[in-house]
Coordinates of C-alpha atoms in Angstrom, one line a residue:
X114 CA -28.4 46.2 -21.8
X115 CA -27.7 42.9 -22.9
X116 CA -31.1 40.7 -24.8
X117 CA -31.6 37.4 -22.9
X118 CA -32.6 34.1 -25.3
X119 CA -36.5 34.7 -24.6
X120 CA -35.7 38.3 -26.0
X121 CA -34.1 37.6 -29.1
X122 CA -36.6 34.9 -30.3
X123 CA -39.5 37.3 -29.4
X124 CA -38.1 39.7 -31.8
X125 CA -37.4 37.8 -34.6
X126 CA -40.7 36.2 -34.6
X127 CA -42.9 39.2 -34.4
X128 CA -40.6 42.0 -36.3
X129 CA -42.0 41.3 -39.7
X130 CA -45.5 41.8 -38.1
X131 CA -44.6 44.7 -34.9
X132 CA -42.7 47.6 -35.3
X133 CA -39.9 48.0 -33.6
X134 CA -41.1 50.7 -30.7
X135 CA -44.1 47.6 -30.5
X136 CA -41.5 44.9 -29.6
X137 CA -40.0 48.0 -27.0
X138 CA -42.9 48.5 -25.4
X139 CA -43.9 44.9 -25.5
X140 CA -40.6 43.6 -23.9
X141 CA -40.1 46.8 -21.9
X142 CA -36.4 47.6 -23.5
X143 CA -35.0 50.6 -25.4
X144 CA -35.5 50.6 -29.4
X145 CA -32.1 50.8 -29.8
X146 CA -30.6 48.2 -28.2
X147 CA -33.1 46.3 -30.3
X148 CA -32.1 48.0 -33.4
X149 CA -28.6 47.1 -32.6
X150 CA -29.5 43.4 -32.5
X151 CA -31.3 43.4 -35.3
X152 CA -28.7 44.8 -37.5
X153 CA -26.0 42.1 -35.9
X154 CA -28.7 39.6 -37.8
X155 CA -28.7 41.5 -40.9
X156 CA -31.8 42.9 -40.9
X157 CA -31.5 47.1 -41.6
X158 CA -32.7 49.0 -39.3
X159 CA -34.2 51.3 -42.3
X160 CA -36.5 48.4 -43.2
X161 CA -38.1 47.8 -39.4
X162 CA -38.2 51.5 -38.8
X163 CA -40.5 51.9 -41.9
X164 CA -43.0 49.8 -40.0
X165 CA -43.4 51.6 -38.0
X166 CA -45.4 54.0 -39.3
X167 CA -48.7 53.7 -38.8
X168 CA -51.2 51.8 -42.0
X169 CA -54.5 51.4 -42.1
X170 CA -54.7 49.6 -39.4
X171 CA -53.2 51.5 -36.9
X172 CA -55.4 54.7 -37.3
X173 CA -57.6 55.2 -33.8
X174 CA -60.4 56.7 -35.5
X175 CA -61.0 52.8 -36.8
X176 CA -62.8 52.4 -33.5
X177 CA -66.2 54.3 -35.3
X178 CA -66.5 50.9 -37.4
X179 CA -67.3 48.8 -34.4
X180 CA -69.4 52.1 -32.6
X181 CA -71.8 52.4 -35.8
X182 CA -71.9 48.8 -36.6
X183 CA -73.3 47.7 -33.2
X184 CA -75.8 50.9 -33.6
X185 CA -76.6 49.5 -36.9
X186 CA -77.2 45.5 -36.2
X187 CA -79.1 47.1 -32.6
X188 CA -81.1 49.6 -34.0
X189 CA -84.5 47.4 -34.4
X190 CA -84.4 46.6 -31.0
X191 CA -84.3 49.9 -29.7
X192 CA -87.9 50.2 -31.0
X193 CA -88.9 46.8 -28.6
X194 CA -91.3 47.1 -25.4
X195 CA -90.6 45.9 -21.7
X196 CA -90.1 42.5 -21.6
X197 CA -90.0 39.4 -19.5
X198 CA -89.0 40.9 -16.1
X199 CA -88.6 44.4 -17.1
X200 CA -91.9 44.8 -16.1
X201 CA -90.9 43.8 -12.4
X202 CA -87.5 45.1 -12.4
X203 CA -88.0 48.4 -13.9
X204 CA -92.2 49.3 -14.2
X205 CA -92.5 48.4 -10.6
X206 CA -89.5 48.9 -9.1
X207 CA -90.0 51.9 -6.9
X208 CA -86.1 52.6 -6.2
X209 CA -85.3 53.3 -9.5
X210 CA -87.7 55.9 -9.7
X211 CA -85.8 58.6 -7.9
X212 CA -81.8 59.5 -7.1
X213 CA -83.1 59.9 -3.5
X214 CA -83.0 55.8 -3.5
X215 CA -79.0 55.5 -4.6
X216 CA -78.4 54.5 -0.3
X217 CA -81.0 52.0 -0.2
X218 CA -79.7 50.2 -3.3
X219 CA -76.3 49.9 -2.1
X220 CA -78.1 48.3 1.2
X221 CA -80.5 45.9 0.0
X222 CA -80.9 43.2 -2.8
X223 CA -81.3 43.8 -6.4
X224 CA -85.2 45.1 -7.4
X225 CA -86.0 44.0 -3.8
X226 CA -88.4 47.0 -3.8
X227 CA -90.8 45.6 -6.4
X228 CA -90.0 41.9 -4.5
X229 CA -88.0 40.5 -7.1
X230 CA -86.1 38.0 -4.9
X231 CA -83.3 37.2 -7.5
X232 CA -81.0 36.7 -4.8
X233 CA -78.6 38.8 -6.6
X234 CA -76.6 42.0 -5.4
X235 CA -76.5 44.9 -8.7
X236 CA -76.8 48.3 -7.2
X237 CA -74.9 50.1 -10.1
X238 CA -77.9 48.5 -12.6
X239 CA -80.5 50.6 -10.7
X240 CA -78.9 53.2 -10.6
X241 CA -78.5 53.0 -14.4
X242 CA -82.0 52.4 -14.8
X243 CA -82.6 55.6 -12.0
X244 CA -81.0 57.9 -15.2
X245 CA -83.4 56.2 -17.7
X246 CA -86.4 57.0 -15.9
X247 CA -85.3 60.7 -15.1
X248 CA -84.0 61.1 -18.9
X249 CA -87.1 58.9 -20.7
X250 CA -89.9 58.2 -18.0
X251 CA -91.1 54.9 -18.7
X252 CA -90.5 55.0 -22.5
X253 CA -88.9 51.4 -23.5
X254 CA -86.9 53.1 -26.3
X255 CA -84.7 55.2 -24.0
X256 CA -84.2 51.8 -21.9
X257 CA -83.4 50.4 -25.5
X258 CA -81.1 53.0 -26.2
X259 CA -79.2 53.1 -23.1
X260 CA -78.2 48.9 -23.8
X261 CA -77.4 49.2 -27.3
X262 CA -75.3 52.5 -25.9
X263 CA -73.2 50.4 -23.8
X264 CA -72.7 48.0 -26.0
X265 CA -71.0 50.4 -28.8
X266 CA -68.7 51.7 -25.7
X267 CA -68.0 47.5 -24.7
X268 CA -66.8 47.9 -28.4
X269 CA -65.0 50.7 -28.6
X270 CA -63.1 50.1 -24.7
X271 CA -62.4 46.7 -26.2
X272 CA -60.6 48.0 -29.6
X273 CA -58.2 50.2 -27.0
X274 CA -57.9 47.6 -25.0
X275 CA -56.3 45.3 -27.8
X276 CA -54.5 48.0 -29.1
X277 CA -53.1 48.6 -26.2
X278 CA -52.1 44.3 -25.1
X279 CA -51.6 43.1 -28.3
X280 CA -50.1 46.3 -30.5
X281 CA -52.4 45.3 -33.4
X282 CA -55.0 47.7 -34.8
X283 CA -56.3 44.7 -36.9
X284 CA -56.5 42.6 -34.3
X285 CA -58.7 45.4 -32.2
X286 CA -61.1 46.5 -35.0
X287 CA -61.7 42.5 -36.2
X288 CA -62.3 41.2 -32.2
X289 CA -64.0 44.6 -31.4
X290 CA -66.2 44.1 -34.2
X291 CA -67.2 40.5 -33.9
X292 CA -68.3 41.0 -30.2
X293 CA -70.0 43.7 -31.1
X294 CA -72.1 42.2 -33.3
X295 CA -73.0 38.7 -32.4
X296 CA -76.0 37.3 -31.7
X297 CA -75.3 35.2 -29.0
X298 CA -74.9 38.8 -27.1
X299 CA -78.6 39.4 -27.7
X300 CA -79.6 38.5 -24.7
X301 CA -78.0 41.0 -23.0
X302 CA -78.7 44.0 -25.3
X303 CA -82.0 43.5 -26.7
X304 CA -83.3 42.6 -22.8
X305 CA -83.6 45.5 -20.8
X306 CA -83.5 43.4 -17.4
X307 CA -80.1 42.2 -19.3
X308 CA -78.2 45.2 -18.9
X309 CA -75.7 43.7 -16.3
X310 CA -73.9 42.0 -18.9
X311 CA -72.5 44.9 -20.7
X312 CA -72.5 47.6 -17.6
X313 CA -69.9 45.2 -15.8
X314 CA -68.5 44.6 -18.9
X315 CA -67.6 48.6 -20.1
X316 CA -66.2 48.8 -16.3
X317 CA -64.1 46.3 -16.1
X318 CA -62.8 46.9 -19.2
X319 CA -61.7 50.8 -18.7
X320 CA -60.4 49.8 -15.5
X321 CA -57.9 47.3 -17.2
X322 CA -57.3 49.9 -19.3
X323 CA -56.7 52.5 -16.4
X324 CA -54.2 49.8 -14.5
X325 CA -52.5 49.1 -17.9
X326 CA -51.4 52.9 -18.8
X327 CA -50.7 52.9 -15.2
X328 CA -48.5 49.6 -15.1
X329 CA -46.9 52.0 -18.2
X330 CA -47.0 55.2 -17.5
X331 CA -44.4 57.4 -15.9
X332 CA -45.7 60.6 -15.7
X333 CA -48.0 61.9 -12.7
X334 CA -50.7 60.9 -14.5
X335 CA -49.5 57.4 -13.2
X336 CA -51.5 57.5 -9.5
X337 CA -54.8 59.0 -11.3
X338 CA -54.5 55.9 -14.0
X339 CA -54.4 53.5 -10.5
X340 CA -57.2 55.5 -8.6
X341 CA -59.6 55.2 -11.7
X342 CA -59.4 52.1 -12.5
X343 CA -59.3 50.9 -8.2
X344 CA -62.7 53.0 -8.9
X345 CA -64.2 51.1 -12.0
X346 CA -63.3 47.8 -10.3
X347 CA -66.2 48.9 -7.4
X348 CA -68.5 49.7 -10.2
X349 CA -68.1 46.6 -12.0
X350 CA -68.5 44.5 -9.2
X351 CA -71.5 46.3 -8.1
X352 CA -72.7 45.9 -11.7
X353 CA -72.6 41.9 -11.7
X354 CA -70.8 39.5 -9.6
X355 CA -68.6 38.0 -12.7
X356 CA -66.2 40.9 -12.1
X357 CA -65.0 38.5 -9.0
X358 CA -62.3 37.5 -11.6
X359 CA -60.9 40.3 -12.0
X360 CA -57.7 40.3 -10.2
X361 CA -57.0 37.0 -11.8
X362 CA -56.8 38.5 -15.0
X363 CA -55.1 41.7 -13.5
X364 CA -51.9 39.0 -12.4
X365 CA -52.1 37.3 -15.8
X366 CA -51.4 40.2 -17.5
X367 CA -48.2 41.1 -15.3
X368 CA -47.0 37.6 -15.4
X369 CA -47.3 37.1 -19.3
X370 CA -47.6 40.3 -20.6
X371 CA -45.8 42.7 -18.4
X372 CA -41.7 42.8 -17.3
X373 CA -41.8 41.3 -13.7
X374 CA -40.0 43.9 -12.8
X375 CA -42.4 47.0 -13.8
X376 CA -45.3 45.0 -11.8
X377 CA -45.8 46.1 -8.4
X378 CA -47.3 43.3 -7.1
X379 CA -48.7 45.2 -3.9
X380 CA -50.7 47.4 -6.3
X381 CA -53.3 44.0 -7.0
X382 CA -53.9 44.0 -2.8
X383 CA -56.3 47.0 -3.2
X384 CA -58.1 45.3 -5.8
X385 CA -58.0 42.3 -3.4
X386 CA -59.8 44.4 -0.9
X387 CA -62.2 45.6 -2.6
X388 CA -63.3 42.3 -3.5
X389 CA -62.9 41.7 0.0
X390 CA -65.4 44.2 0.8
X391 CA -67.7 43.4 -2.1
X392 CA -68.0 40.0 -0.6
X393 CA -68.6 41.1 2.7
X394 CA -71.2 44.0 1.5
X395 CA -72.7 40.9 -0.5
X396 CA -73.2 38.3 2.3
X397 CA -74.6 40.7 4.6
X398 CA -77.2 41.3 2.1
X399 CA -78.0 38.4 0.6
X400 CA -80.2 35.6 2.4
X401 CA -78.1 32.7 1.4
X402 CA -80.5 30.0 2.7
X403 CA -83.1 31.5 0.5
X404 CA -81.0 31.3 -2.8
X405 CA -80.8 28.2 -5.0
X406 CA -77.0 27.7 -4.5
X407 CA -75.8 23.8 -4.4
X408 CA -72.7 22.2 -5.0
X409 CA -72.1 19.1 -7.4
X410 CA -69.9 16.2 -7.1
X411 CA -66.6 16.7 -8.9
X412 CA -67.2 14.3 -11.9
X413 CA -70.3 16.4 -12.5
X414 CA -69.0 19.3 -12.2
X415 CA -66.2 18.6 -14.9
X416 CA -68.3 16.0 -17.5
X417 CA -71.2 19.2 -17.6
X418 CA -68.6 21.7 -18.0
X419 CA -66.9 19.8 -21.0
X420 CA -70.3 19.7 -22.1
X421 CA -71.6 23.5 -21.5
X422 CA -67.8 24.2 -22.9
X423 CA -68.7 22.8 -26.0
X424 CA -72.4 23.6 -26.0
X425 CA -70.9 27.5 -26.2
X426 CA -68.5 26.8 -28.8
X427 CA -71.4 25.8 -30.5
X428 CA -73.3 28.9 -30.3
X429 CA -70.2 31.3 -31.2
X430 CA -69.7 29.2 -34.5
X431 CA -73.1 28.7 -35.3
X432 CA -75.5 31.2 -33.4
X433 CA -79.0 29.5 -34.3
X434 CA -82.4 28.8 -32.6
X435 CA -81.1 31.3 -29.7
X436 CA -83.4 31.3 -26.6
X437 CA -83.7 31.9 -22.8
X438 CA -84.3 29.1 -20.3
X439 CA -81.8 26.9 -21.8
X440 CA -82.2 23.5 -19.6
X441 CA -79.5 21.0 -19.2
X442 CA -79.4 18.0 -16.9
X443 CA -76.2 17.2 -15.3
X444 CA -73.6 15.5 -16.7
X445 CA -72.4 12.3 -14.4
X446 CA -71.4 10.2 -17.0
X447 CA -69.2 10.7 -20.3
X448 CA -71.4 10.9 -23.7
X449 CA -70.5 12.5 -27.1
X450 CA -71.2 15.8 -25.9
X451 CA -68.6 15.7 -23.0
X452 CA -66.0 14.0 -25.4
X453 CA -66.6 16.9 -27.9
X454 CA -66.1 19.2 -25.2
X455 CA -62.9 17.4 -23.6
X456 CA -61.2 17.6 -27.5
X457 CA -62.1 21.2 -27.5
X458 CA -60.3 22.0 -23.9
X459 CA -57.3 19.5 -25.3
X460 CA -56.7 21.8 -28.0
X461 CA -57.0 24.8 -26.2
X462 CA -54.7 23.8 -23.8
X463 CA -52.3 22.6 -26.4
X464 CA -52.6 25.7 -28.3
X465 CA -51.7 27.8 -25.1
X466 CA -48.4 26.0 -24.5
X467 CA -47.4 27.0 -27.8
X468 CA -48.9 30.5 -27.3
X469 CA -47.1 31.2 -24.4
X470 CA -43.7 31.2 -26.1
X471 CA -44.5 32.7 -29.1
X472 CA -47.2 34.7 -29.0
X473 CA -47.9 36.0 -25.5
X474 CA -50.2 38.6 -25.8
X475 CA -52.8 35.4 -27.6
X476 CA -52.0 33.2 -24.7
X477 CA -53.2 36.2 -22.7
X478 CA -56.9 36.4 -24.8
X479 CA -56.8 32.8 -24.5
X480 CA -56.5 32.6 -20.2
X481 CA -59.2 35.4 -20.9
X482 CA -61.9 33.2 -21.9
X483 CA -61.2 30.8 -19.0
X484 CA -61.2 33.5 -16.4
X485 CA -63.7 35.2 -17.3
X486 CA -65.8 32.5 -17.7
X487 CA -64.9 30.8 -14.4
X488 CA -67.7 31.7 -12.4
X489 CA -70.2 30.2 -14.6
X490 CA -68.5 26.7 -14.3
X491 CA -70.8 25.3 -12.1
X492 CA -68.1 24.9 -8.8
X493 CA -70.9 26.5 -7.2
X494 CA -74.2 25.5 -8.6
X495 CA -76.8 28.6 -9.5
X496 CA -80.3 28.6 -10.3
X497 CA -79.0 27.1 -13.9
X498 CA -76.0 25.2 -15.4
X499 CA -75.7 27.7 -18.9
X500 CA -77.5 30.3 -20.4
X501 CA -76.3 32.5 -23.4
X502 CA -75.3 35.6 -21.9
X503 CA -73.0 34.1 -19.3
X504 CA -70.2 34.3 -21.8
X505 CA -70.8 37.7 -23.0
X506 CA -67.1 39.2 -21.6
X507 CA -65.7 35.8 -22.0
X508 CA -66.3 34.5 -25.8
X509 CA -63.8 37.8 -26.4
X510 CA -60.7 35.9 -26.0
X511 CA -62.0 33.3 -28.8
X512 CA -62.8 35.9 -30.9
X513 CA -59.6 37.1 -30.3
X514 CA -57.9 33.8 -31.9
X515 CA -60.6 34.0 -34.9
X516 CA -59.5 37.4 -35.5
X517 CA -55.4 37.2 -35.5
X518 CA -55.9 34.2 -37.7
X519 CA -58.1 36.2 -40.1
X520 CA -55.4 39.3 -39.4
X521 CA -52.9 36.6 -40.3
X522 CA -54.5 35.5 -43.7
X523 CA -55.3 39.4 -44.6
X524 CA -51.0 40.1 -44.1
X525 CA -50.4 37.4 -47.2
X526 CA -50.6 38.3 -50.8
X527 CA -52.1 35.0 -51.9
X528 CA -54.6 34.6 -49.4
X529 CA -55.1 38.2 -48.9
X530 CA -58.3 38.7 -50.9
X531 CA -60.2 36.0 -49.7
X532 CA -59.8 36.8 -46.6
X533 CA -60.9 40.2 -46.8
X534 CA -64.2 38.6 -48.6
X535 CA -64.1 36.2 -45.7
X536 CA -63.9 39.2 -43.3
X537 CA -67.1 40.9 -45.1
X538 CA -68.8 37.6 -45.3
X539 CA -68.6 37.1 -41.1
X540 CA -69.6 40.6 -40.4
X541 CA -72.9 40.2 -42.6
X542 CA -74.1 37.0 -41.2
X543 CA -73.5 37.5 -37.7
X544 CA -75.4 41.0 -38.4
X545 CA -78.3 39.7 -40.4
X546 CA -78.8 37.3 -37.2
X547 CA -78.4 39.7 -34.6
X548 CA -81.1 41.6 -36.8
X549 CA -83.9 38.6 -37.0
X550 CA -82.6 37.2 -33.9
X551 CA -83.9 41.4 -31.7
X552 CA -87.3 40.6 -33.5
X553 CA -87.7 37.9 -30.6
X554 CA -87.6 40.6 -28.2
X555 CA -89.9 43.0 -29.4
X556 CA -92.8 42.2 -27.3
X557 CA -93.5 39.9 -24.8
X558 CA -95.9 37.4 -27.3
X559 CA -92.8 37.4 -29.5
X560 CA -90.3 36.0 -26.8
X561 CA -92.3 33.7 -24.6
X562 CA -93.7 32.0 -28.2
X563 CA -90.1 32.3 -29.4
X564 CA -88.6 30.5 -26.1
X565 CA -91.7 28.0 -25.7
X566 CA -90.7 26.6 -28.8
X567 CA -87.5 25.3 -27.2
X568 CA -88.3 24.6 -23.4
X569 CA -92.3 24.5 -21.9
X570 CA -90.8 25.9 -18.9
X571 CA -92.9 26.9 -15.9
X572 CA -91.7 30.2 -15.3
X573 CA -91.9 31.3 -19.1
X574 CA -95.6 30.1 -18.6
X575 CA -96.0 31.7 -16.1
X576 CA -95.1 35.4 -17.2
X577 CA -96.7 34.2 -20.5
X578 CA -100.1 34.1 -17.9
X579 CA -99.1 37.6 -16.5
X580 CA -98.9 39.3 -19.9
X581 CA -102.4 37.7 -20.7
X582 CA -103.6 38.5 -17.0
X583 CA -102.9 42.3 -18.2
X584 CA -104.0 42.5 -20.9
X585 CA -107.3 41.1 -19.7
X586 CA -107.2 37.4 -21.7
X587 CA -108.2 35.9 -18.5
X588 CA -108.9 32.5 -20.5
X589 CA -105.5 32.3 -22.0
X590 CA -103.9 33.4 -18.9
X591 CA -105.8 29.6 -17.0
X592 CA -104.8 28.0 -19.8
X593 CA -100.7 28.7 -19.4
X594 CA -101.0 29.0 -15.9
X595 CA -102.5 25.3 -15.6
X596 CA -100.0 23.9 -18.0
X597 CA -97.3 25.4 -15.5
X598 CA -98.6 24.1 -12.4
X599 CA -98.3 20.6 -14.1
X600 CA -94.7 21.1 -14.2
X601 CA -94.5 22.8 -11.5
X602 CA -97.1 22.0 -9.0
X603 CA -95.8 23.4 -5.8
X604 CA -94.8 26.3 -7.0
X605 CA -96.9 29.3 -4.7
X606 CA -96.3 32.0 -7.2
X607 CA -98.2 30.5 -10.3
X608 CA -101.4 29.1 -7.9
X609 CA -101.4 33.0 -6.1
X610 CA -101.3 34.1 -9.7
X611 CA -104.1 31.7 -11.4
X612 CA -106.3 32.3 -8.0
X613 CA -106.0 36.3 -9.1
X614 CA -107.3 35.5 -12.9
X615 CA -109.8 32.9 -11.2
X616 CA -111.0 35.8 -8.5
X617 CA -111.2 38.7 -11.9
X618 CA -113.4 36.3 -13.6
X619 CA -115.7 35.9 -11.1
X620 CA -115.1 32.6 -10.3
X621 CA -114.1 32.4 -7.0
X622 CA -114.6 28.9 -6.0
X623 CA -111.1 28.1 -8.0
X624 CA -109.7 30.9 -6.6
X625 CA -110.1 30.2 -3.2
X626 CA -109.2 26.6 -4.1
X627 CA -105.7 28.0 -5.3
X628 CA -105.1 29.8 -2.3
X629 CA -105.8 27.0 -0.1
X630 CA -103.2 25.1 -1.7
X631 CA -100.6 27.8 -1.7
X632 CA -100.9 28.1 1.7
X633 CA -100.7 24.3 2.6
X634 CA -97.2 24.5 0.5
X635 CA -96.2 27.7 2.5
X636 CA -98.7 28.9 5.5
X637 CA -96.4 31.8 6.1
X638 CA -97.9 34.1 3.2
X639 CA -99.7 36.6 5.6
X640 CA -100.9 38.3 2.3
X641 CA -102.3 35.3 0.3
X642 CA -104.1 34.5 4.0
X643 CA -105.7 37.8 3.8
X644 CA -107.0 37.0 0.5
X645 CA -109.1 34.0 1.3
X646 CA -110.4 35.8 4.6
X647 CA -111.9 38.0 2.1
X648 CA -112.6 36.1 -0.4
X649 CA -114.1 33.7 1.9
X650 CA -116.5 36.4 4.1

């Protein structure tokens, strides 16, 4: 077997960094035709076979450092209450309460049993919640647990994962590490109701896994590697609807990262189906003309995402004064922001030309963080233009690129101690900030004061008056509740809700007032109408 141009320059480029059965597997050819070549350049054989064996680096049992660090930097917020719209999504959410509801969650809308109306289709996140309540009851620590659980697996899949693409242990345990760790992933770990994030996350990442060792494998093990991960593909779409990309990212890999010729292509049209299905399941579900879906002129669409694009790389480099409810007007018109953003795309997509020929496996981490985060680019507009968690599975191909140039640094004698000090130095500030940053969420006072700071939005308000509606500060409850309906005041929900408080207090006069203007916004609330019939007798 003769080595083509491509072949050659890969392996002189990467053998003082990849052993030799690396650059085999890598390029799909036999370790000693590349042996033979690289003893034609002069390089003994002796010398690249001794790199292979495995360092430091390369030992598997590396994955407990990002497993007991994310337990570490979590374990305060395993101690935190139900929060925000835990109380709706899991306290009275009827379906998860029982196995016997597993068919019903499948058929209808996410939570639709305690009348969340999120518009949003997430069976597999009941039925996650289904084994909390049979394993803890209502106890928000076993809720707790479970997140920060599936965030040390996210971890420890992603550290194979790498191990597996890129052939770097380094590169696994610095990545794994960092997107275990990092604040801005707070959102979805500390937040019970956030859970989606790292659920669709863990199965889409064993299933790449799965279709990797299956691209590879040649044993009969190779149709169970395809069944499983055709398996964890369902799961992760029925987890959250981001796993839509997933076949993109499945094609990238054989095109960039795999020999054309070991890719069956016809294996990605099951995948295909699936989504097919998914959508299908989805729409039939789903009251479209009740969600907040829009769509945006194309300069908006690409001036806000230069923005949100740099707005996120923001929040990876400097994770501060993190909150929910993050509002952003759209962007028609270039300012600073945008141009910031544009220069940060520019060099990407420089950076990725240059990737591709030399280092494939980072142009692949790179395309990772565009897919992935493709469905939060506003081509269809959702109920907001950013929000923290929505790069949860994508920020790990930026992390990637921090990492190999930290690996890269660590592999030279004269930078190779400050580096290491530079590695220690990361991993303690993105810790100590994950740490403060799970206080937020320990209690609902603590995150509506914490977001309120940021954005008087009418919704935080608004649960803000729930949490003092329960606990019986009926006063406190008016006073968020009115501030609310100043924002927002044709909003039904928050005048049904004040008119409750008005009603406990005695005071029904405002309360029927309330009513009568929720029903002149909507007269097709049968309930509220029942209300003021009894209210009014």
């Amino acid at each position: 077997m003769k080595l083509d141009k491509k072949d050659r320059r890969y392996i002189l480029e990467n053998i003082k960094h990849l052993s030799v059965s690396d650059i085999a597997k890598n390029l799909s050819l036999d370790q000693k035709v590349i042996n033979e070549f690289l003893e034609s350049k002069g390089i003994k054989t002796k010398a690249a076979a001794s790199e292979e064996t495995p360092s430091f680096w390369n030992k598997k049992i590396l994955v407990i450092i990002p497993i007991l660090l994310v337990f570490l930097v979590y374990f305060n917020s395993i101690k935190g209450d139900f929060v925000w719209d835990d109380q709706t999504i899991v306290l009275r959410n009827e379906a998860v309460k029982s196995f016997k509801h597993i068919p019903y969650v499948f058929k209808n809308e996410f939570a639709e049993k305690a009348g969340y109306n999120g518009n949003i289709y997430r069976p597999m996140q009941e039925i996650s919640y289904m084994v909390d309540y049979w394993l803890w009851g209502t106890n928000p620590k076993g809720f707790h647990f479970t997140n920060v659980l599936l965030q040390a697996a996210c971890a420890a899949s992603l550290f194979f994962l790498i191990r597996i693409i890129s052939s770097s242990g380094a590169l696994a345990l610095i990545t794994s590490v960092i997107f275990g760790i990092h604040p801005i992933n707070t959102e979805a770990i500390a937040y019970v109701s956030g859970r989606s994030d790292p659920l669709y996350f863990l199965f889409l990442l064993l299933s790449f896994i799965c279709f990797v060792k299956y691209i590879n494998s040649e044993s009969i093990k190779k149709a169970l590697f395809y069944i499983t991960s055709l398996i964890l593909y369902a799961a992760a779409l029925s987890s959250r609807e981001t796993a839509i990309v997933f076949p993109i990212l499945l094609i990238a890999y054989g095109r960039f990262l795999s020999k054309e010729k070991r890719v069956n292509w016809t294996a990605l049209i099951p995948f295909i189906a699936i989504l097919g299905s998914y959508a299908f399941l989805r729409l039939k579900v789903i009251d479209l003309d009740r969600g907040s879906i829009s769509f945006f002129g194309i300069n908006a669409v690409i001036f806000t995402d230069a923005k949100i694009i740099f707005k996120y790389f923001t929040l990876m480099l400097f994770p501060f004064n993190l909150h929910m409810t993050r509002a952003m007007p759209l962007s028609h018109a270039p300012d600073l922001e945008v141009f910031l953003g544009c220069v940060i795309i520019a060099f990407l997509a420089a950076l990725s030309l240059k990737l591709k020929k030399t280092k494939p496996d980072l142009f692949f981490w790179l395309l990772w963080f565009f897919i992935l985060l493709l469905p939060h680019l506003n081509i269809i507009g959702l109920n907001a233009l950013y929000a923290e968690h929505w790069i949860f599975g994508a920020s790990v191909g930026i992390y990637a690129l921090f990492a190999f140039m930290l690996k890269r640094l660590m592999e030279n004698r004269k930078t190779r101690i400050p580096a290491y000090i530079s590695c220690i130095a990361v991993v303690a500030y993105l810790s100590s900030l994950t740490m403060i940053r799970n206080n937020d969420w320990k209690d609902e006072p603590s995150i509506y004061l914490n977001t309120l700071k940021y954005s008087r939005s009418p919704k935080v308000l608004s649960n803000f008056g729930v949490y003092y509606d329960i606990k019986g500060e009926y006063d406190k409850a008016i006073e968020v509740y009115e501030e609310a309906l100043r924002a927002a005041p044709r909003q039904t929900w928050y005048h049904n809700n004040i008119a409750v408080v008005y009603a406990k207090k005695g005071d029904i006069s405002n309360a029927i007032r309330h009513w009568e203007i929720s029903l002149s916004i909507n007269p097709n609330q049968e309930d509220i109408r029942g209300e003021l019939a009894r209210y009014k007798k």
